[in-house]
Short mmCIF file of C-alpha atoms in Angstrom, two decimals:
data_model
loop_
_atom_site.label_atom_id
_atom_site.label_comp_id
_atom_site.label_asym_id
_atom_site.label_seq_id
_atom_site.Cartn_x
_atom_site.Cartn_y
_atom_site.Cartn_z
CA MET A 203 0.00 0.00 0.00
CA ALA A 204 1.31 3.48 -0.84
CA CYS A 205 2.03 5.64 2.19
CA SER A 206 -0.27 8.55 3.04
CA ARG A 207 2.29 11.02 1.80
CA SER A 208 2.52 9.43 -1.65
CA LEU A 209 -1.29 9.27 -1.84
CA ILE A 210 -1.53 12.98 -1.16
CA VAL A 211 1.05 13.71 -3.86
CA GLU A 212 -0.78 11.48 -6.34
CA GLU A 213 -4.11 13.18 -5.63
CA ASN A 214 -2.49 16.57 -6.29
CA PHE A 215 -1.57 15.41 -9.79
CA GLN A 216 -4.90 13.90 -10.80
CA CYS A 217 -7.07 15.42 -13.53
CA SER A 218 -10.56 16.19 -12.11
CA ILE A 219 -12.18 15.05 -15.38
CA CYS A 220 -10.58 11.63 -16.01
CA LEU A 221 -9.43 11.14 -12.35
CA SER A 222 -6.04 9.89 -13.57
CA VAL A 223 -2.54 11.34 -13.30
CA PHE A 224 -2.16 14.25 -15.74
CA THR A 225 -1.32 13.56 -19.39
CA LYS A 226 -0.10 16.72 -21.14
CA PRO A 227 -1.39 18.96 -18.32
CA VAL A 228 -2.57 22.44 -19.30
CA SER A 229 -3.59 25.42 -17.16
CA ILE A 230 -6.60 27.63 -17.96
CA PRO A 231 -6.98 31.33 -16.92
CA CYS A 232 -8.82 30.58 -13.66
CA GLY A 233 -5.78 28.58 -12.44
CA HIS A 234 -7.15 25.01 -12.63
CA ASN A 235 -5.28 22.24 -14.46
CA PHE A 236 -6.58 19.42 -16.70
CA CYS A 237 -5.32 16.93 -19.28
CA PHE A 238 -5.13 18.56 -22.70
CA GLU A 239 -7.53 16.05 -24.30
CA CYS A 240 -9.91 16.07 -21.29
CA ILE A 241 -10.51 19.83 -21.31
CA SER A 242 -10.59 19.95 -25.13
CA ASN A 243 -13.23 17.21 -25.29
CA TYR A 244 -15.20 18.86 -22.48
CA TRP A 245 -15.34 22.20 -24.30
CA ASP A 246 -16.43 20.44 -27.51
CA THR A 247 -19.70 19.59 -25.70
CA THR A 248 -20.46 23.16 -24.56
CA LYS A 249 -21.41 26.36 -26.34
CA THR A 250 -19.29 28.50 -24.02
CA PHE A 251 -15.97 27.69 -22.37
CA PRO A 252 -16.56 27.16 -18.62
CA CYS A 253 -14.14 25.73 -16.07
CA PRO A 254 -15.46 22.27 -14.98
CA LEU A 255 -14.48 23.04 -11.36
CA CYS A 256 -15.29 26.69 -10.57
CA LYS A 257 -17.72 27.23 -13.53
CA GLU A 258 -16.04 30.49 -14.54
CA GLU A 259 -16.93 31.11 -18.21
CA PHE A 260 -14.58 32.51 -20.87
CA LEU A 261 -15.95 34.38 -23.88
CA THR A 262 -13.28 32.95 -26.20
CA LYS A 263 -11.54 29.59 -26.08
CA PRO A 264 -8.37 30.00 -24.02
CA MET A 265 -5.01 29.20 -25.63
CA LEU A 266 -3.84 25.85 -24.20
CA ARG A 267 -0.15 25.23 -23.59
CA VAL A 268 1.37 22.28 -21.73
CA ASN A 269 2.54 23.21 -18.22
CA THR A 270 6.05 21.74 -18.38
CA VAL A 271 6.64 21.82 -14.60
CA ILE A 272 3.47 19.86 -13.82
CA ALA A 273 4.11 17.55 -16.79
CA GLU A 274 7.56 16.61 -15.50
CA MET A 275 6.32 15.98 -11.97
CA ALA A 276 3.41 13.90 -13.30
CA ALA A 277 5.80 11.85 -15.43
CA LYS A 278 7.99 11.14 -12.41
CA LEU A 279 4.93 10.11 -10.40
CA LYS A 280 3.77 7.76 -13.18
CA SER A 281 7.25 6.21 -13.36
CA LYS A 282 7.31 5.67 -9.60
CA VAL A 283 3.87 4.05 -9.62
CA GLN A 284 4.84 1.80 -12.55
CA GLU A 285 7.98 0.65 -10.76
CA LYS A 286 5.93 -0.33 -7.73
CA SER A 287 3.39 -2.22 -9.84
CA THR A 288 6.06 -4.23 -11.75
CA GLY A 289 8.26 -5.04 -8.75
CA ILE A 290 8.71 -8.81 -8.21
CA SER A 291 9.25 -8.71 -4.46
CA GLU A 292 6.24 -9.15 -2.20
CA GLN A 293 4.95 -6.00 -0.52
CA ALA A 294 2.18 -5.99 2.02
CA GLY A 295 -1.20 -5.09 0.60
CA ASN A 296 -0.06 -4.19 -2.93
CA GLY A 297 -2.97 -6.20 -4.41
CA ASN A 298 -0.76 -8.52 -6.58
CA VAL A 299 -1.22 -12.31 -6.75
CA PHE A 300 2.00 -14.11 -5.85
CA CYS A 301 3.41 -17.42 -6.87
CA THR A 302 2.41 -20.22 -4.46
CA MET A 303 5.55 -22.28 -5.29
CA CYS A 304 8.16 -19.63 -4.49
CA THR A 305 10.02 -19.90 -1.23
CA GLY A 306 11.28 -16.83 0.58
CA ALA A 307 10.44 -13.63 -1.34
CA ARG A 308 7.66 -14.65 -3.67
CA ALA A 309 7.48 -13.41 -7.23
CA ALA A 310 4.33 -12.08 -8.84
CA ALA A 311 2.23 -14.76 -10.56
CA LEU A 312 1.73 -14.68 -14.32
CA LYS A 313 -1.02 -17.34 -14.48
CA SER A 314 -3.27 -19.39 -12.19
CA CYS A 315 -3.94 -23.07 -12.94
CA LEU A 316 -7.48 -24.29 -12.27
CA VAL A 317 -6.27 -27.92 -12.27
CA CYS A 318 -3.32 -27.57 -9.94
CA PHE A 319 -5.01 -24.88 -7.82
CA MET A 320 -1.83 -22.82 -7.91
CA SER A 321 -0.71 -19.41 -9.07
CA LEU A 322 2.63 -19.54 -10.93
CA CYS A 323 5.36 -17.00 -11.58
CA GLU A 324 7.36 -16.91 -14.81
CA GLU A 325 9.88 -19.48 -13.56
CA HIS A 326 7.37 -21.97 -12.13
CA LEU A 327 5.06 -21.58 -15.13
CA LYS A 328 7.61 -23.16 -17.51
CA PRO A 329 6.53 -26.81 -16.87
CA HIS A 330 2.95 -25.91 -17.93
CA GLN A 331 4.38 -24.52 -21.14
CA THR A 332 6.72 -27.43 -21.95
CA ILE A 333 5.29 -30.66 -20.47
CA LEU A 334 2.54 -32.08 -22.72
CA ALA A 335 0.27 -33.24 -19.87
CA LEU A 336 0.49 -29.89 -18.11
CA LYS A 337 -0.23 -28.02 -21.32
CA LYS A 338 -3.80 -29.35 -21.13
CA HIS A 339 -4.41 -27.62 -17.81
CA LYS A 340 -6.71 -24.59 -17.78
CA LEU A 341 -4.64 -21.43 -17.23
CA ILE A 342 -6.22 -18.10 -16.42
CA ASN A 343 -4.98 -14.67 -15.39
CA PRO A 344 -3.70 -14.79 -11.81
CA VAL A 345 -6.46 -14.73 -9.18
CA GLU A 346 -6.75 -15.41 -5.48
CA ASN A 347 -9.07 -17.97 -3.85
CA LEU A 348 -8.83 -20.52 -6.63
CA GLU A 349 -11.10 -22.90 -4.69
CA ASN A 350 -14.01 -20.57 -5.50
CA ARG A 351 -13.44 -21.33 -9.20
CA ILE A 352 -14.23 -25.05 -8.78
CA CYS A 353 -17.71 -26.59 -9.13
CA GLU A 354 -18.77 -27.96 -5.74
CA THR A 355 -20.79 -30.74 -7.40
CA HIS A 356 -18.39 -32.01 -10.06
CA GLU A 357 -15.08 -30.55 -8.81
CA GLU A 358 -14.31 -29.18 -12.26
CA PRO A 359 -13.30 -25.61 -13.18
CA LEU A 360 -16.17 -23.09 -13.46
CA GLU A 361 -15.19 -21.91 -16.93
CA LEU A 362 -18.68 -21.62 -18.47
CA PHE A 363 -21.75 -19.44 -17.88
CA CYS A 364 -25.44 -20.39 -18.14
CA LYS A 365 -27.41 -17.51 -19.70
CA VAL A 366 -30.72 -19.05 -18.58
CA ASP A 367 -29.98 -19.48 -14.87
CA HIS A 368 -27.35 -16.71 -14.78
CA MET A 369 -24.79 -18.83 -12.97
CA PHE A 370 -21.27 -20.24 -13.39
CA VAL A 371 -21.11 -23.87 -14.54
CA CYS A 372 -18.47 -26.47 -15.33
CA GLY A 373 -18.26 -28.84 -18.32
CA ALA A 374 -20.18 -31.55 -16.43
CA CYS A 375 -22.94 -29.11 -15.45
CA LYS A 376 -23.30 -28.24 -19.12
CA ASP A 377 -24.06 -31.86 -20.00
CA THR A 378 -26.44 -32.49 -17.08
CA ASP A 379 -28.53 -29.85 -15.28
CA HIS A 380 -28.00 -27.23 -17.99
CA LYS A 381 -28.15 -29.53 -20.99
CA ASN A 382 -30.85 -27.55 -22.82
CA HIS A 383 -29.67 -24.12 -21.69
CA LYS A 384 -27.65 -21.62 -23.64
CA ILE A 385 -24.04 -21.93 -22.40
CA VAL A 386 -21.16 -19.61 -23.26
CA THR A 387 -17.60 -19.27 -22.03
CA LEU A 388 -16.78 -16.88 -19.21
CA GLU A 389 -14.75 -14.79 -21.64
CA GLU A 390 -17.72 -14.42 -24.01
CA GLU A 391 -20.12 -13.51 -21.20
CA ALA A 392 -17.60 -11.10 -19.67
CA GLU A 393 -17.04 -9.44 -23.05
CA MET A 394 -20.78 -9.10 -23.57
CA ARG A 395 -21.26 -7.65 -20.07
CA LYS A 396 -18.36 -5.26 -20.59
CA THR A 397 -20.03 -4.06 -23.77
CA GLN A 398 -23.29 -3.70 -21.86
CA LEU A 399 -21.55 -1.75 -19.10
CA GLY A 400 -19.86 0.40 -21.72
CA ASN A 401 -23.22 1.17 -23.29
CA GLU A 402 -24.66 1.98 -19.86
CA LYS A 403 -21.72 4.24 -19.11
CA THR A 404 -22.08 5.94 -22.47
CA HIS A 405 -25.79 6.42 -21.79
CA ALA A 406 -25.01 7.75 -18.31
CA ASP A 407 -22.42 10.14 -19.76
CA GLU A 408 -24.96 11.33 -22.32
CA MET A 409 -27.53 11.87 -19.56
CA ILE A 410 -25.00 13.85 -17.54
CA GLN A 411 -24.07 15.89 -20.59
CA SER A 412 -27.71 16.57 -21.51
CA ARG A 413 -28.43 17.67 -17.95
CA GLN A 414 -25.36 19.89 -17.88
CA GLN A 415 -26.61 21.47 -21.10
CA LYS A 416 -30.07 21.85 -19.56
CA ILE A 417 -28.50 23.56 -16.53
CA GLN A 418 -26.75 25.95 -18.90
CA GLU A 419 -30.03 26.58 -20.74
CA ILE A 420 -31.82 27.29 -17.46
CA GLN A 421 -29.00 29.56 -16.31
CA LYS A 422 -29.14 31.44 -19.63
CA SER A 423 -32.93 31.71 -19.35
CA MET A 424 -32.54 32.97 -15.79
CA ASP A 425 -29.97 35.53 -16.95
CA ALA A 426 -32.25 36.55 -19.83
CA SER A 427 -35.18 36.88 -17.43
CA ARG A 428 -33.07 39.02 -15.09
CA ASN A 429 -31.97 41.21 -18.01
CA ASN A 430 -35.55 41.51 -19.31
CA ALA A 431 -36.76 42.43 -15.83
CA ALA A 432 -34.07 45.11 -15.57
CA LYS A 433 -35.04 46.44 -19.01
CA ALA A 434 -38.73 46.44 -18.04
CA LEU A 435 -38.00 48.34 -14.82
CA SER A 436 -35.80 50.81 -16.69
CA CYS A 437 -38.45 51.27 -19.39
CA SER A 438 -41.17 51.69 -16.76
CA LEU A 439 -39.15 54.33 -14.92
CA HIS A 440 -38.26 56.11 -18.15
CA VAL A 441 -41.83 56.12 -19.52
CA THR A 442 -43.49 57.15 -16.26
CA THR A 443 -40.88 59.88 -15.71
CA ALA A 444 -41.30 61.13 -19.28
CA LEU A 445 -45.10 60.96 -18.97
CA ALA A 446 -45.08 62.79 -15.65
CA ASP A 447 -42.74 65.43 -17.07
CA TYR A 448 -44.93 65.83 -20.16
CA ILE A 449 -48.06 66.17 -18.02
CA LYS A 450 -46.37 68.78 -15.82
CA ARG A 451 -45.23 70.75 -18.87
CA SER A 452 -48.68 70.36 -20.44
CA GLN A 453 -50.28 71.57 -17.22
CA ALA A 454 -48.04 74.65 -17.23
CA GLU A 455 -48.84 75.40 -20.88
CA LEU A 456 -52.55 74.72 -20.36
CA THR A 457 -52.52 77.10 -17.40
CA LYS A 458 -51.04 79.79 -19.62
CA VAL A 459 -53.59 79.13 -22.37
CA ILE A 460 -56.52 79.21 -19.93
CA GLU A 461 -55.23 82.37 -18.27
CA ALA A 462 -54.74 84.02 -21.69
CA LYS A 463 -58.25 83.07 -22.77
CA GLN A 464 -59.65 84.25 -19.46
CA LYS A 465 -57.78 87.56 -19.84
CA LYS A 466 -59.12 87.98 -23.37
CA THR A 467 -62.62 87.23 -22.16
CA ARG A 468 -62.26 89.70 -19.28
CA THR A 469 -60.99 92.41 -21.65
CA GLU A 470 -63.86 91.79 -24.03
CA ALA A 471 -66.37 91.85 -21.15
CA GLU A 472 -64.93 95.10 -19.83
CA ARG A 473 -65.21 96.65 -23.32
CA PHE A 474 -68.84 95.51 -23.60
CA ILE A 475 -69.60 96.91 -20.17
CA GLN A 476 -67.91 100.22 -21.04
CA GLU A 477 -69.96 100.54 -24.23
CA LEU A 478 -73.16 99.63 -22.42
CA GLU A 479 -72.46 102.15 -19.67
CA GLY A 480 -71.83 104.88 -22.34
CA GLU A 481 -75.12 104.07 -24.01
CA ILE A 482 -76.85 104.13 -20.62
CA MET A 483 -75.44 107.66 -20.04
CA GLN A 484 -76.87 108.83 -23.38
CA ILE A 485 -80.26 107.30 -22.62
CA LYS A 486 -80.28 108.84 -19.13
CA GLN A 487 -79.50 112.29 -20.65
CA LYS A 488 -82.47 111.94 -22.96
CA ASN A 489 -84.64 110.96 -19.99
CA VAL A 490 -83.57 114.14 -18.16
CA GLU A 491 -84.63 116.25 -21.11
CA LEU A 492 -87.93 114.42 -21.39
CA ASN A 493 -88.54 114.76 -17.67
CA GLN A 494 -88.04 118.55 -17.86
CA VAL A 495 -90.75 118.84 -20.52
CA SER A 496 -93.15 116.56 -18.68
CA LEU A 497 -92.92 118.61 -15.43
CA ALA A 498 -95.07 121.49 -16.79
CA ASN A 499 -98.69 121.17 -15.59
CA ASP A 500 -100.07 123.95 -17.82
CA PRO A 501 -101.08 122.44 -21.15
CA LEU A 502 -100.03 125.51 -23.10
CA ILE A 503 -96.61 125.65 -21.53
CA PHE A 504 -96.21 121.84 -21.90
CA LEU A 505 -97.04 122.01 -25.60
CA GLU A 506 -94.76 125.04 -26.16
CA ASN A 507 -91.89 123.20 -24.44
CA PHE A 508 -92.56 119.93 -26.24
CA LEU A 509 -92.79 121.64 -29.67
CA SER A 510 -89.56 123.49 -29.04
CA LEU A 511 -87.79 120.24 -27.92
CA THR A 512 -85.49 118.57 -30.40
CA ILE A 513 -85.49 114.81 -29.64
CA SER A 514 -82.22 113.15 -30.73
CA GLN A 515 -82.03 109.40 -30.67
CA PRO A 516 -79.10 108.00 -28.60
CA GLN A 517 -76.24 106.42 -30.57
CA VAL A 518 -76.78 102.82 -29.39
CA LYS A 519 -76.59 99.39 -31.02
CA ASP A 520 -78.65 96.21 -30.86
CA TRP A 521 -77.19 93.98 -28.08
CA SER A 522 -79.65 91.11 -28.46
CA ASP A 523 -77.18 88.86 -30.35
CA VAL A 524 -74.10 89.86 -28.37
CA THR A 525 -72.96 87.13 -25.91
CA LEU A 526 -69.80 86.43 -23.98
CA THR A 527 -68.51 82.88 -24.65
CA SER A 528 -67.94 80.89 -21.44
CA ASP A 529 -67.42 77.32 -22.76
CA GLN A 530 -63.81 77.84 -23.85
CA PHE A 531 -62.57 76.47 -20.54
CA GLU A 532 -64.48 73.16 -20.57
CA VAL A 533 -61.40 70.86 -20.58
CA GLN A 534 -62.79 68.63 -17.85
CA GLY A 535 -64.26 66.18 -20.35
CA ALA A 536 -61.00 65.73 -22.25
CA LEU A 537 -58.99 65.37 -19.04
CA ALA A 538 -61.46 62.83 -17.63
CA LYS A 539 -61.14 60.80 -20.84
CA LEU A 540 -57.35 61.00 -20.58
CA GLU A 541 -57.48 59.83 -16.95
CA THR A 542 -59.74 56.88 -17.83
CA THR A 543 -57.56 55.84 -20.78
CA VAL A 544 -54.29 56.00 -18.82
CA MET A 545 -55.70 54.13 -15.84
CA ARG A 546 -57.17 51.42 -18.10
CA GLU A 547 -53.94 50.90 -20.03
CA VAL A 548 -51.78 50.87 -16.88
CA SER A 549 -54.13 48.43 -15.14
CA MET A 550 -53.71 46.01 -18.07
CA LEU A 551 -50.03 45.83 -17.07
CA CYS A 552 -50.39 46.00 -13.28
CA ASP A 553 -53.27 47.57 -11.39
CA PRO A 554 -51.87 49.46 -8.38
CA ASP A 555 -55.39 49.49 -6.87
CA LEU A 556 -55.75 45.67 -6.70
CA LYS A 557 -54.49 45.58 -3.12
CA GLU A 558 -57.24 47.99 -2.10
CA LYS A 559 -59.84 45.87 -3.92
CA GLN A 560 -58.59 42.77 -2.09
CA GLN A 561 -59.58 44.47 1.18
CA HIS A 562 -63.19 43.73 0.18
CA ALA A 563 -62.62 39.94 0.14
CA VAL A 564 -65.66 37.84 1.05
CA ASP A 565 -66.08 34.17 1.96
CA VAL A 566 -67.66 32.38 -1.00
CA THR A 567 -68.90 28.76 -1.04
CA LEU A 568 -70.49 26.77 -3.84
CA ASP A 569 -74.19 25.92 -3.67
CA PRO A 570 -74.65 22.20 -4.55
CA ASP A 571 -78.39 22.79 -5.07
CA THR A 572 -77.54 24.88 -8.15
CA ALA A 573 -74.87 22.51 -9.55
CA HIS A 574 -75.54 20.59 -12.78
CA PRO A 575 -76.06 16.86 -12.02
CA GLN A 576 -72.68 15.97 -13.60
CA LEU A 577 -70.75 18.42 -11.41
CA ALA A 578 -69.14 17.27 -8.17
CA VAL A 579 -68.94 19.88 -5.41
CA SER A 580 -66.52 19.23 -2.52
CA ALA A 581 -67.83 18.84 1.03
CA ASP A 582 -66.41 22.23 2.06
CA GLY A 583 -67.97 23.91 -0.97
CA LYS A 584 -64.64 25.24 -2.24
CA GLN A 585 -64.00 22.98 -5.28
CA VAL A 586 -66.01 21.82 -8.30
CA THR A 587 -65.14 19.34 -11.06
CA HIS A 588 -66.92 17.67 -13.96
CA GLY A 589 -67.32 14.07 -12.88
CA GLY A 590 -68.82 12.82 -16.14
CA ARG A 591 -71.39 10.61 -14.40
CA LYS A 592 -74.81 12.07 -13.74
CA ARG A 593 -75.71 12.24 -10.05
CA ASN A 594 -79.13 11.22 -8.83
CA VAL A 595 -80.23 14.61 -7.46
CA PRO A 596 -83.65 16.32 -7.33
CA ASN A 597 -84.37 18.65 -10.25
CA LYS A 598 -84.85 21.80 -8.21
CA ARG A 599 -85.91 25.13 -9.67
CA GLU A 600 -82.51 26.67 -8.94
CA ARG A 601 -80.46 23.82 -10.49
CA PHE A 602 -78.80 24.11 -13.93
CA ASP A 603 -80.02 21.13 -15.96
CA HIS A 604 -78.29 21.56 -19.35
CA VAL A 605 -75.05 23.54 -18.93
CA LEU A 606 -72.19 22.62 -16.52
CA ASN A 607 -72.70 25.60 -14.20
CA VAL A 608 -72.88 26.23 -10.46
CA MET A 609 -73.50 29.35 -8.36
CA ALA A 610 -72.36 30.45 -4.92
CA LYS A 611 -74.60 30.40 -1.86
CA GLU A 612 -73.76 34.01 -1.04
CA GLY A 613 -75.44 36.89 -2.92
CA PHE A 614 -74.74 40.65 -2.76
CA SER A 615 -77.06 43.56 -3.48
CA SER A 616 -74.87 46.51 -2.44
CA GLY A 617 -71.30 47.62 -1.74
CA LYS A 618 -68.08 46.03 -2.99
CA PHE A 619 -66.93 42.40 -2.85
CA TYR A 620 -63.91 40.41 -4.08
CA TYR A 621 -62.95 36.72 -4.32
CA GLU A 622 -60.29 34.58 -6.05
CA VAL A 623 -60.52 31.32 -8.00
CA GLN A 624 -57.62 28.98 -8.82
CA VAL A 625 -57.79 27.91 -12.49
CA LYS A 626 -54.37 26.22 -12.68
CA ASP A 627 -53.98 23.36 -15.24
CA LYS A 628 -57.42 24.07 -16.75
CA PRO A 629 -57.60 24.85 -20.51
CA GLN A 630 -61.34 25.68 -20.19
CA TRP A 631 -63.47 27.49 -17.58
CA ASP A 632 -66.11 30.22 -17.08
CA LEU A 633 -66.18 32.78 -14.24
CA GLY A 634 -68.17 35.86 -13.29
CA VAL A 635 -71.31 37.05 -11.52
CA VAL A 636 -74.99 36.62 -12.42
CA ASN A 637 -78.40 37.96 -11.46
CA GLU A 638 -80.44 35.89 -9.04
CA SER A 639 -83.27 35.64 -11.58
CA ILE A 640 -81.26 34.14 -14.47
CA ASN A 641 -82.69 31.27 -16.50
CA ARG A 642 -81.10 27.98 -15.37
CA LYS A 643 -82.91 25.52 -17.62
CA GLY A 644 -81.98 24.52 -21.15
CA ASP A 645 -79.34 26.19 -23.27
CA ILE A 646 -77.99 29.50 -21.96
CA ARG A 647 -76.42 32.49 -23.72
CA LEU A 648 -73.92 34.34 -21.53
CA SER A 649 -74.35 38.11 -21.87
CA PRO A 650 -75.18 41.08 -19.62
CA LYS A 651 -78.58 41.30 -21.37
CA ASN A 652 -79.38 37.85 -19.94
CA GLY A 653 -77.98 38.72 -16.49
CA TYR A 654 -74.45 37.24 -16.94
CA TRP A 655 -71.22 39.27 -16.54
CA THR A 656 -68.59 36.62 -17.35
CA ILE A 657 -65.32 35.78 -19.08
CA TRP A 658 -64.11 32.38 -20.24
CA LEU A 659 -61.00 30.52 -21.41
CA ARG A 660 -61.02 28.05 -24.31
CA LYS A 661 -58.27 25.83 -25.82
CA GLY A 662 -55.87 26.90 -23.07
CA HIS A 663 -55.17 30.34 -24.56
CA GLU A 664 -58.31 31.91 -26.06
CA PHE A 665 -59.80 34.51 -23.67
CA THR A 666 -63.24 35.98 -24.29
CA ALA A 667 -65.38 38.57 -22.50
CA ASN A 668 -69.03 37.63 -22.97
CA THR A 669 -70.28 41.15 -23.58
CA GLY A 670 -72.84 40.31 -26.30
CA PRO A 671 -71.30 40.50 -28.85
CA ALA A 672 -68.24 38.80 -27.36
CA ILE A 673 -64.81 40.47 -27.22
CA ASN A 674 -61.56 38.53 -27.69
CA LEU A 675 -59.12 39.49 -24.94
CA PRO A 676 -55.38 39.81 -25.59
CA VAL A 677 -53.44 38.46 -22.59
CA ARG A 678 -49.69 38.20 -22.11
CA GLU A 679 -49.90 34.94 -20.17
CA VAL A 680 -52.64 32.58 -19.01
CA PRO A 681 -53.41 33.24 -15.31
CA GLN A 682 -53.16 30.57 -12.63
CA LYS A 683 -55.52 32.41 -10.29
CA VAL A 684 -58.28 34.86 -11.23
CA GLY A 685 -59.60 37.61 -8.94
CA VAL A 686 -63.17 38.91 -9.37
CA PHE A 687 -64.10 42.39 -8.04
CA VAL A 688 -67.60 43.90 -8.05
CA ASP A 689 -68.64 47.47 -7.18
CA TYR A 690 -72.43 47.27 -7.08
CA GLU A 691 -73.15 51.01 -6.92
CA GLN A 692 -70.58 51.91 -9.59
CA GLY A 693 -71.84 49.13 -11.89
CA GLN A 694 -68.39 47.52 -12.31
CA VAL A 695 -67.25 43.89 -12.63
CA SER A 696 -63.47 43.42 -13.04
CA PHE A 697 -61.32 40.33 -13.56
CA TYR A 698 -57.63 40.16 -12.54
CA ASP A 699 -54.61 37.92 -12.99
CA VAL A 700 -53.78 37.71 -9.28
CA ASP A 701 -50.09 36.79 -9.72
CA THR A 702 -49.25 39.66 -12.09
CA LYS A 703 -51.94 42.05 -10.68
CA ALA A 704 -52.98 42.75 -14.28
CA ASN A 705 -56.55 43.63 -15.21
CA ILE A 706 -57.93 41.07 -17.68
CA PHE A 707 -61.23 42.84 -18.42
CA SER A 708 -63.80 45.12 -16.79
CA PHE A 709 -67.53 45.50 -17.35
CA THR A 710 -68.37 49.16 -16.60
CA GLY A 711 -71.53 51.24 -16.57
CA CYS A 712 -73.66 48.25 -15.53
CA ASN A 713 -77.09 48.87 -14.04
CA PHE A 714 -77.56 46.29 -11.29
CA THR A 715 -81.11 46.02 -9.99
CA GLU A 716 -81.10 42.70 -8.10
CA LYS A 717 -78.88 40.45 -6.01
CA LEU A 718 -75.65 39.23 -7.68
CA PHE A 719 -74.18 35.75 -7.15
CA PRO A 720 -70.67 34.48 -8.02
CA PHE A 721 -70.85 32.08 -11.00
CA PHE A 722 -68.57 29.16 -11.97
CA SER A 723 -68.23 26.55 -14.71
CA PRO A 724 -65.33 24.02 -14.75
CA CYS A 725 -66.48 22.96 -18.27
CA ALA A 726 -66.30 19.38 -19.57
CA ASN A 727 -63.58 16.95 -18.43
CA ASP A 728 -62.49 16.41 -22.06
CA ASP A 729 -61.06 12.91 -21.49
CA GLY A 730 -58.95 14.10 -18.56
CA LYS A 731 -57.43 17.11 -20.35
CA ASN A 732 -59.60 19.46 -18.25
CA SER A 733 -59.96 17.35 -15.10
CA ALA A 734 -58.42 19.87 -12.66
CA PRO A 735 -60.98 21.50 -10.32
CA LEU A 736 -61.98 25.12 -10.01
CA ILE A 737 -60.93 26.08 -6.47
CA ILE A 738 -62.19 29.06 -4.47
CA ALA A 739 -58.89 30.16 -2.90
CA PRO A 740 -58.31 32.20 0.25
CA VAL A 741 -57.28 35.75 -0.54
CA LYS A 742 -53.67 36.57 0.26
CA TYR A 743 -53.15 40.28 0.16
CA ASN A 744 -50.41 41.27 -2.29
CA ASN A 745 -47.65 43.52 -1.06
#
């Protein structure tokens, strides 16, 4: 056995890829060393050039040059190990098989004889190579415990293998118990098994390589996701900053425009007032003159004064069509439209008000008395699936009898309420709210006109808002959990992707006149493709 010191030295000169002493050792920029062929073959299987040990990646393939110092030390180590392995003197625990005929220091055996039950060195093997009778003995590569190579039943060498019973057999076993079995030599079976092991190792290496490549793909995807997230955050900051700056500048300019228009209006009003006051002065002067004439009580004097009076008409104009415009400042409508548009578009990305809406969460449970006979409602009323088999249930007035629908027990006729439904692994489903008085028998058309405010998913990616006529909804990704928010007084029903906080669709301007109930449809099982349940999930407030 090599001493601990030599083992440590040998380990220091082992390639971490082939686990053997270096052959043409090369160093790469990170400082680790490998055999030239090992690292070259390893990089042939990768798109980049990573270090197998520390995983540091290099953009270009490093120039490989043999490290002469390590190469010389590795060569000396190999020479030392070879000398120990070929030495003829016996050393404790070196793993060699020694000649059983040597006396004193025993030489290493070259062959073992299955007839003589001995292992023979080069000198003691000569009789088996020259004497005719001994030439017929079965010689094998040197092994220990030769007695284990002998058939216990026939005391003949176990030099054959039964492929039926998977056991070692001798020549006599072949002609008796294993007469009709397929028998091959040990060498043939060993060669076949070695080939099998080689194939298994190759397959294992391929599996390792494919998984290493998959790790690299995942790491690249993770890096790409991180980069995309950084770009999205940067874009969001840039756009919102630019938008805020534009709105501020627009507000400043709009203020100037409004003030200028108001000033113009004030100037025009003051001019109108000045003209009107001038005309009033003229009319008042005429009234004074007329009053002086009318004061005389004597008819003669009154007539003399009146006949001598020259009545001049005041220089005035017709003001009946003159108005001062006041609707130039009605920008509220345009600004309200802008506010609605911006809030709608932003909410399609991420609604900042979802957390506030979640504060109105209510406890919702499914009503089995409304469930179609083929729907299975869980005992706690939180899950529903399409079982396929029709249940024997009473045909109540409130039960759906044709379409796979179910309603909640709880109804709401005022205020705001919110709940969430898990739709994970379901390519088809319907969700929303309905009037208490909806038709539940026969075929049903989902639309607000019929008392249904719903959306649905079909084929795993087709979203539709059932507005009558329906609207196809563009979504960036299929949600795993859908939030439903209702504001009864405002006439609003909104649907959210809970994970991304994005608004999927909103019914607005609705006129609710009766109690609203949450509505669900898991849709048909579709041979197991849509077997996952709809689950009313507890609301976890997003931060």
